[in-house]
Short mmCIF file of C-alpha atoms and ligand atoms in Angstrom, two decimals:
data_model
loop_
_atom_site.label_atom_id
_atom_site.label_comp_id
_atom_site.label_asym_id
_atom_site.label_seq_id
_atom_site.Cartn_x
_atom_site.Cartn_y
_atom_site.Cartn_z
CA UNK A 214 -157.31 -326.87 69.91
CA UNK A 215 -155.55 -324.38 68.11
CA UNK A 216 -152.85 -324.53 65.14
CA UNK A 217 -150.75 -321.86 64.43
CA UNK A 218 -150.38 -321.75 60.43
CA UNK A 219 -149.03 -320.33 57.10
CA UNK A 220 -149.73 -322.07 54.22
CA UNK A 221 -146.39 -321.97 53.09
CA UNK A 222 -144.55 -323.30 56.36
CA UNK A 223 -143.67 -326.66 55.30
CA UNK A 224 -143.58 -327.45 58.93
CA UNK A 225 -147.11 -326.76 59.75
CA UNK A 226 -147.90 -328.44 56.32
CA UNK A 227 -146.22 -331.66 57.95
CA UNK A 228 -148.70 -331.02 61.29
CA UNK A 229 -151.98 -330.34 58.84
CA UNK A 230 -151.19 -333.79 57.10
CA UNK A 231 -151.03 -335.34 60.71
CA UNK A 232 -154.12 -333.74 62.11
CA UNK A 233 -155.80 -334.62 58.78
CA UNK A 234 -154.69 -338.51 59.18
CA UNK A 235 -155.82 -338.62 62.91
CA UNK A 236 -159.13 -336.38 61.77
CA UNK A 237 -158.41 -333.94 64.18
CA UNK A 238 -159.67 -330.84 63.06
CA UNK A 239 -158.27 -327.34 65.10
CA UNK A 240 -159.07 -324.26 64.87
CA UNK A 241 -156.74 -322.48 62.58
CA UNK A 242 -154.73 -318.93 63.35
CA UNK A 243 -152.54 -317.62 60.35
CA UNK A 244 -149.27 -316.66 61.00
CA UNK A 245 -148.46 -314.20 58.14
CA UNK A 246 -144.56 -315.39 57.43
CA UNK A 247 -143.85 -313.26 54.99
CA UNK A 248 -144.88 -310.01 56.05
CA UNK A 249 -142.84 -311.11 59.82
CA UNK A 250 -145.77 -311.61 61.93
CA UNK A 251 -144.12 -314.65 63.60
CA UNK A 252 -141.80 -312.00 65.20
CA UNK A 253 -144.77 -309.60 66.80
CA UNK A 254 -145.06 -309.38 70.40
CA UNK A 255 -148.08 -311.73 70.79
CA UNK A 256 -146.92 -314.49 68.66
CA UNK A 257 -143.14 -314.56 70.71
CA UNK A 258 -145.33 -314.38 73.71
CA UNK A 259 -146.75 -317.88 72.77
CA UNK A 260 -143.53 -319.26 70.64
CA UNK A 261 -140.40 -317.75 71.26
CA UNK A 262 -138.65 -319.34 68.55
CA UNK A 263 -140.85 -317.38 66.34
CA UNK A 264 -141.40 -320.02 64.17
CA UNK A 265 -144.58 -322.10 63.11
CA UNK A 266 -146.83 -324.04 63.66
CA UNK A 267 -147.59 -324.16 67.59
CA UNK A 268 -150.56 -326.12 68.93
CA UNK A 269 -152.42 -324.95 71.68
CA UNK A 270 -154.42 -328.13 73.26
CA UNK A 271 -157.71 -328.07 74.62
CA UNK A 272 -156.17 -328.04 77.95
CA UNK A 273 -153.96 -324.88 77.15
CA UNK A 274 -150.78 -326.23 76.69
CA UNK A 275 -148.65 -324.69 74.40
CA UNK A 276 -146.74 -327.05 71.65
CA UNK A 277 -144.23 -325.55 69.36
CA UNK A 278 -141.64 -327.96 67.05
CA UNK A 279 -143.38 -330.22 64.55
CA UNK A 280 -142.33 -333.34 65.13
CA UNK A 281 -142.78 -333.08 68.83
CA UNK A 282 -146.41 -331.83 68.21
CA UNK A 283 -147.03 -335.01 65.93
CA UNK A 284 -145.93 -337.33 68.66
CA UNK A 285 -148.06 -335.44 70.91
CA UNK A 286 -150.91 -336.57 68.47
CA UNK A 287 -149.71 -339.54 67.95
CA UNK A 288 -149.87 -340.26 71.77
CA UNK A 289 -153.34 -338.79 72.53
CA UNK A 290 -155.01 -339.82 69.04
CA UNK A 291 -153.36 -343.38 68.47
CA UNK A 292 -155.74 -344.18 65.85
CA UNK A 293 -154.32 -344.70 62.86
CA UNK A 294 -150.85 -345.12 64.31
CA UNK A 295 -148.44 -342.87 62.21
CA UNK A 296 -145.46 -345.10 63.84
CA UNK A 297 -145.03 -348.68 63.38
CA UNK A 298 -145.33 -351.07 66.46
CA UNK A 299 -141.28 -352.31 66.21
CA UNK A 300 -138.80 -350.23 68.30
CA UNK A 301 -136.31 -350.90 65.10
CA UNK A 302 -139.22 -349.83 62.75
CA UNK A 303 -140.19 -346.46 64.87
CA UNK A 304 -136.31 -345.56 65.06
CA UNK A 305 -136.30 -346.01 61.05
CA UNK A 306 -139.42 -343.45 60.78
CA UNK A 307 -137.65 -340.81 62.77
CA UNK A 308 -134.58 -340.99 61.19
CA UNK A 309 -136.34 -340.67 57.83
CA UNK A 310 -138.21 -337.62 59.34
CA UNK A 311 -135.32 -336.18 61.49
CA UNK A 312 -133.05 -335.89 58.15
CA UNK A 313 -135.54 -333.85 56.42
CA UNK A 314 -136.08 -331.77 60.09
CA UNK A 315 -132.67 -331.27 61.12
CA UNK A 316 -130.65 -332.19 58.41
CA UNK A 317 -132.76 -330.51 55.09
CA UNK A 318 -135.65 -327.76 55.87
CA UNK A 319 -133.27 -325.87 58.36
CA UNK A 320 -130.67 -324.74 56.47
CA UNK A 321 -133.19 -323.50 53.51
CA UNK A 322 -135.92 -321.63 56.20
CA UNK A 323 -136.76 -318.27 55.51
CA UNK A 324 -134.83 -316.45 57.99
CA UNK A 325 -131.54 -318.04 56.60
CA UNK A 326 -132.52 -317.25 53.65
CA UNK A 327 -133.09 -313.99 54.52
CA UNK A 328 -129.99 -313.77 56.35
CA UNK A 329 -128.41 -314.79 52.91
CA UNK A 330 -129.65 -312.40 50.97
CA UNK A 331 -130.13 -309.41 53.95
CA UNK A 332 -127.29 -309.66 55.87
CA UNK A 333 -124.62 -311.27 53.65
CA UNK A 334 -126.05 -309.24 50.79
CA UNK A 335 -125.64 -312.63 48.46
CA UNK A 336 -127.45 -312.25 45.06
CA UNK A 337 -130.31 -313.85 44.24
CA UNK A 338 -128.42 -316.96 42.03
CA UNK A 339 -126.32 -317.56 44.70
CA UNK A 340 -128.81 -317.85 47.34
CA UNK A 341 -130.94 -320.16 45.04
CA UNK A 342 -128.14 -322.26 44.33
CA UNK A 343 -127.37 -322.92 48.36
CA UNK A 344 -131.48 -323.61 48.43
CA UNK A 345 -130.66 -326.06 45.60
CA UNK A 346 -127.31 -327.85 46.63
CA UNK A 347 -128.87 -328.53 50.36
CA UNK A 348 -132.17 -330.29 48.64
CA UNK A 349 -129.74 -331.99 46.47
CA UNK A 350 -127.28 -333.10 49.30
CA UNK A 351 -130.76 -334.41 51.51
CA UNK A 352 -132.39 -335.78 48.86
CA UNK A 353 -129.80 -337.89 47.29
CA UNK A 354 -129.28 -339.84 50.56
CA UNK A 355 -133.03 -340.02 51.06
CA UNK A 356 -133.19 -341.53 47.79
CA UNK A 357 -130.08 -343.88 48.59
CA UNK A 358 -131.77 -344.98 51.93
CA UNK A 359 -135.13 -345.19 50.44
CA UNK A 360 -134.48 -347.35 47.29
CA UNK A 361 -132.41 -349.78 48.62
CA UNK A 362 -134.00 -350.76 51.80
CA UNK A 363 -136.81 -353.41 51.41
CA UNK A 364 -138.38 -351.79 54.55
CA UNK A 365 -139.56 -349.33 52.12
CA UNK A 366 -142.88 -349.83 50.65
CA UNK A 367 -145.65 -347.95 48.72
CA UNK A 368 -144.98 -345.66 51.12
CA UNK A 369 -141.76 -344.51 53.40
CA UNK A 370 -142.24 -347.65 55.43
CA UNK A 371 -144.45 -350.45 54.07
CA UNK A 372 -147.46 -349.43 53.00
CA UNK A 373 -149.40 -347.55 55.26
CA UNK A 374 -148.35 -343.45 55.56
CA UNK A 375 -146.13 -342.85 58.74
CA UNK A 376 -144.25 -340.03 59.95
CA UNK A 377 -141.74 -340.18 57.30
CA UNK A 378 -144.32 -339.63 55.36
CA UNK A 379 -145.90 -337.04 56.82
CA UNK A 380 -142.27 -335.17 56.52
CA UNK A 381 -141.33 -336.34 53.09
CA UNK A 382 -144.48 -334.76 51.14
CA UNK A 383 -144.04 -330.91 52.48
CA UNK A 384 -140.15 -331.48 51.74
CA UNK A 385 -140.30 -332.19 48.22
CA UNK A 386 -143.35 -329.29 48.19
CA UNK A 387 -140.59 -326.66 48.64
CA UNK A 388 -138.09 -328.22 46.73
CA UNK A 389 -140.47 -328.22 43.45
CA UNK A 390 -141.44 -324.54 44.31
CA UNK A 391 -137.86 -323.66 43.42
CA UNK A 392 -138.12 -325.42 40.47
CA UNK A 393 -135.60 -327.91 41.60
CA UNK A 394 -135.76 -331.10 39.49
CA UNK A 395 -137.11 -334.64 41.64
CA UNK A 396 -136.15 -337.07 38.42
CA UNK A 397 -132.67 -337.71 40.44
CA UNK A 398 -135.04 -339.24 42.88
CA UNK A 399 -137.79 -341.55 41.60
CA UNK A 400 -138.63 -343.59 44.91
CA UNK A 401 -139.02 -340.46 46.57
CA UNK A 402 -141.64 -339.05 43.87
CA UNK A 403 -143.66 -342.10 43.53
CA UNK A 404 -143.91 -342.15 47.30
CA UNK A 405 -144.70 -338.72 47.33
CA UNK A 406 -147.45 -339.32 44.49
CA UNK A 407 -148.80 -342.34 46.64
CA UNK A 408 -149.36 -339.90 49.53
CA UNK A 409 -150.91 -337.01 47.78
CA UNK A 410 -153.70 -339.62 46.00
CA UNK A 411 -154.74 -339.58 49.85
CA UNK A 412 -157.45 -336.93 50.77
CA UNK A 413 -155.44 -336.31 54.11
CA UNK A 414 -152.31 -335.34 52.25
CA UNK A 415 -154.45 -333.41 49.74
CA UNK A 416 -156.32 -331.57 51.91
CA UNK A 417 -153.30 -329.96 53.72
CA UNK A 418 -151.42 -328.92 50.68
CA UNK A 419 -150.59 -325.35 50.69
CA UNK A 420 -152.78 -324.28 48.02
CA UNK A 421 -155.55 -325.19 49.76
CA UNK A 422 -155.76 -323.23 52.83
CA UNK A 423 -157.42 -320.49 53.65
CA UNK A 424 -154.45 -318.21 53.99
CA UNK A 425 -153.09 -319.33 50.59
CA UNK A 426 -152.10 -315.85 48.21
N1 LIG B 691 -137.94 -327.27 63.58
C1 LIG B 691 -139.12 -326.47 63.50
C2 LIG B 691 -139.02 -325.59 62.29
C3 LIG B 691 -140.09 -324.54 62.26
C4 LIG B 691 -139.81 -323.55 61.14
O1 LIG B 691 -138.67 -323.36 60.76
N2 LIG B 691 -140.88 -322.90 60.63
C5 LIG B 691 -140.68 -321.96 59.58
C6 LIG B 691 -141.67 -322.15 58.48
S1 LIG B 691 -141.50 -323.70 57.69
C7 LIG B 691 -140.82 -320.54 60.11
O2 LIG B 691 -141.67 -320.29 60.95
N3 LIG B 691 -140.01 -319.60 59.62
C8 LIG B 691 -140.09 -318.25 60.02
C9 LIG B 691 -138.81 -317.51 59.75
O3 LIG B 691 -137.87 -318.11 59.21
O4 LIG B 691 -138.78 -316.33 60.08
C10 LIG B 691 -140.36 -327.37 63.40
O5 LIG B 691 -140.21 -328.51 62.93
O6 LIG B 691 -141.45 -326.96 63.82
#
């Protein structure tokens, strides 16, 4: 198996957490973001999107999107299950990781970003301050959501790491590489600090890759 990777890419951060938690182990191939590898020739041969991570399984198929790669996981490696048993329980995981998939980490991805700054030719405060007000806007309902529902335990739901989880952690990664201030939302930091006390979490924090500059 093969993972597609930048240390940086929150999304394959939220894969490395999952592979850690299921102990899969792939072989790694790093994606250099920054320097716009993901838009070579061989890498849009594999992922068109050129975007990370993708998976290539054992039996050669090719996986790109994080969350569908996780179910894929999920599915083949069911131990430990990373989605509760209850169909009302598993909708309340994906929601919790959807909003930070759909509704959070893509209007902040590099190439918007880029497009920001590049294209649009917005200044640097301006461009962190759109970084900043879509965190804020995500993580305020998170919080909301979080805090109030009793469904919510030492970790996004009860208290065993799920896919929430697995989504939250790389989230709030970014978000405190901009500097942006979490004390707005304390359930989300002390579930976050629950999940990096676990050696999966730990080991698939960006500092700790090969790859990381
Ligand atoms: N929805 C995709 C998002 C993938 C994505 O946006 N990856 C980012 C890194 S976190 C990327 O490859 N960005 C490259 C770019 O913006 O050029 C997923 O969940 O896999």
């Amino acid at each position: 198996m093969k993972l597609y990777d930048y240390f940086r890419s929150s999304a394959a951060y939220r894969v490395r957490i999952a592979a850690n938690l299921k102990g899969v182990a792939p072989e790694r191939v790093f994606v250099h973001l920054r320097k716009g590898a993901q838009r070579g020739e061989d890498y849009l041969a594999l992922n068109p999107q050129g975007l990370v991570p993708t998976l290539v399984t054992d039996e050669g198929d090719v996986l790109t999107q994080s969350l569908a790669i996780i179910e894929w996981l999920e599915e083949t490696h069911p131990l430990p299950p990373l989605l509760p048993s209850e169909s009302a329980a598993r909708a309340r995981v994906r929601a919790i990781a959807l909003s930070i998939a759909c509704d959070i980490h893509p209007l902040n991805n590099l190439r918007v970003l880029q497009y920001l700054k590049g294209t649009l030719g917005l200044p640097d405060a301006q461009k962190d301050g759109w970084y900043r007000y879509w965190i804020d806007v995500g993580c305020e309902a998170l919080e909301s959501q979080l805090a109030r529902d009793t469904a919510t335990g030492r970790f996004c739901h009860g208290d065993t790491p799920t896919v929430a989880d697995v989504f939250l952690v790389p989230q709030l990664a970014n978000a405190r590489r901009f500097a942006i201030d979490l004390s707005p939302y304390p359930t989300l930091t002390r579930i976050e600090s629950a999940c990096t006390a676990l050696p999966a979490f730990a080991a698939a924090a960006p500092a700790r890759q090969p790859d990381a500059e």
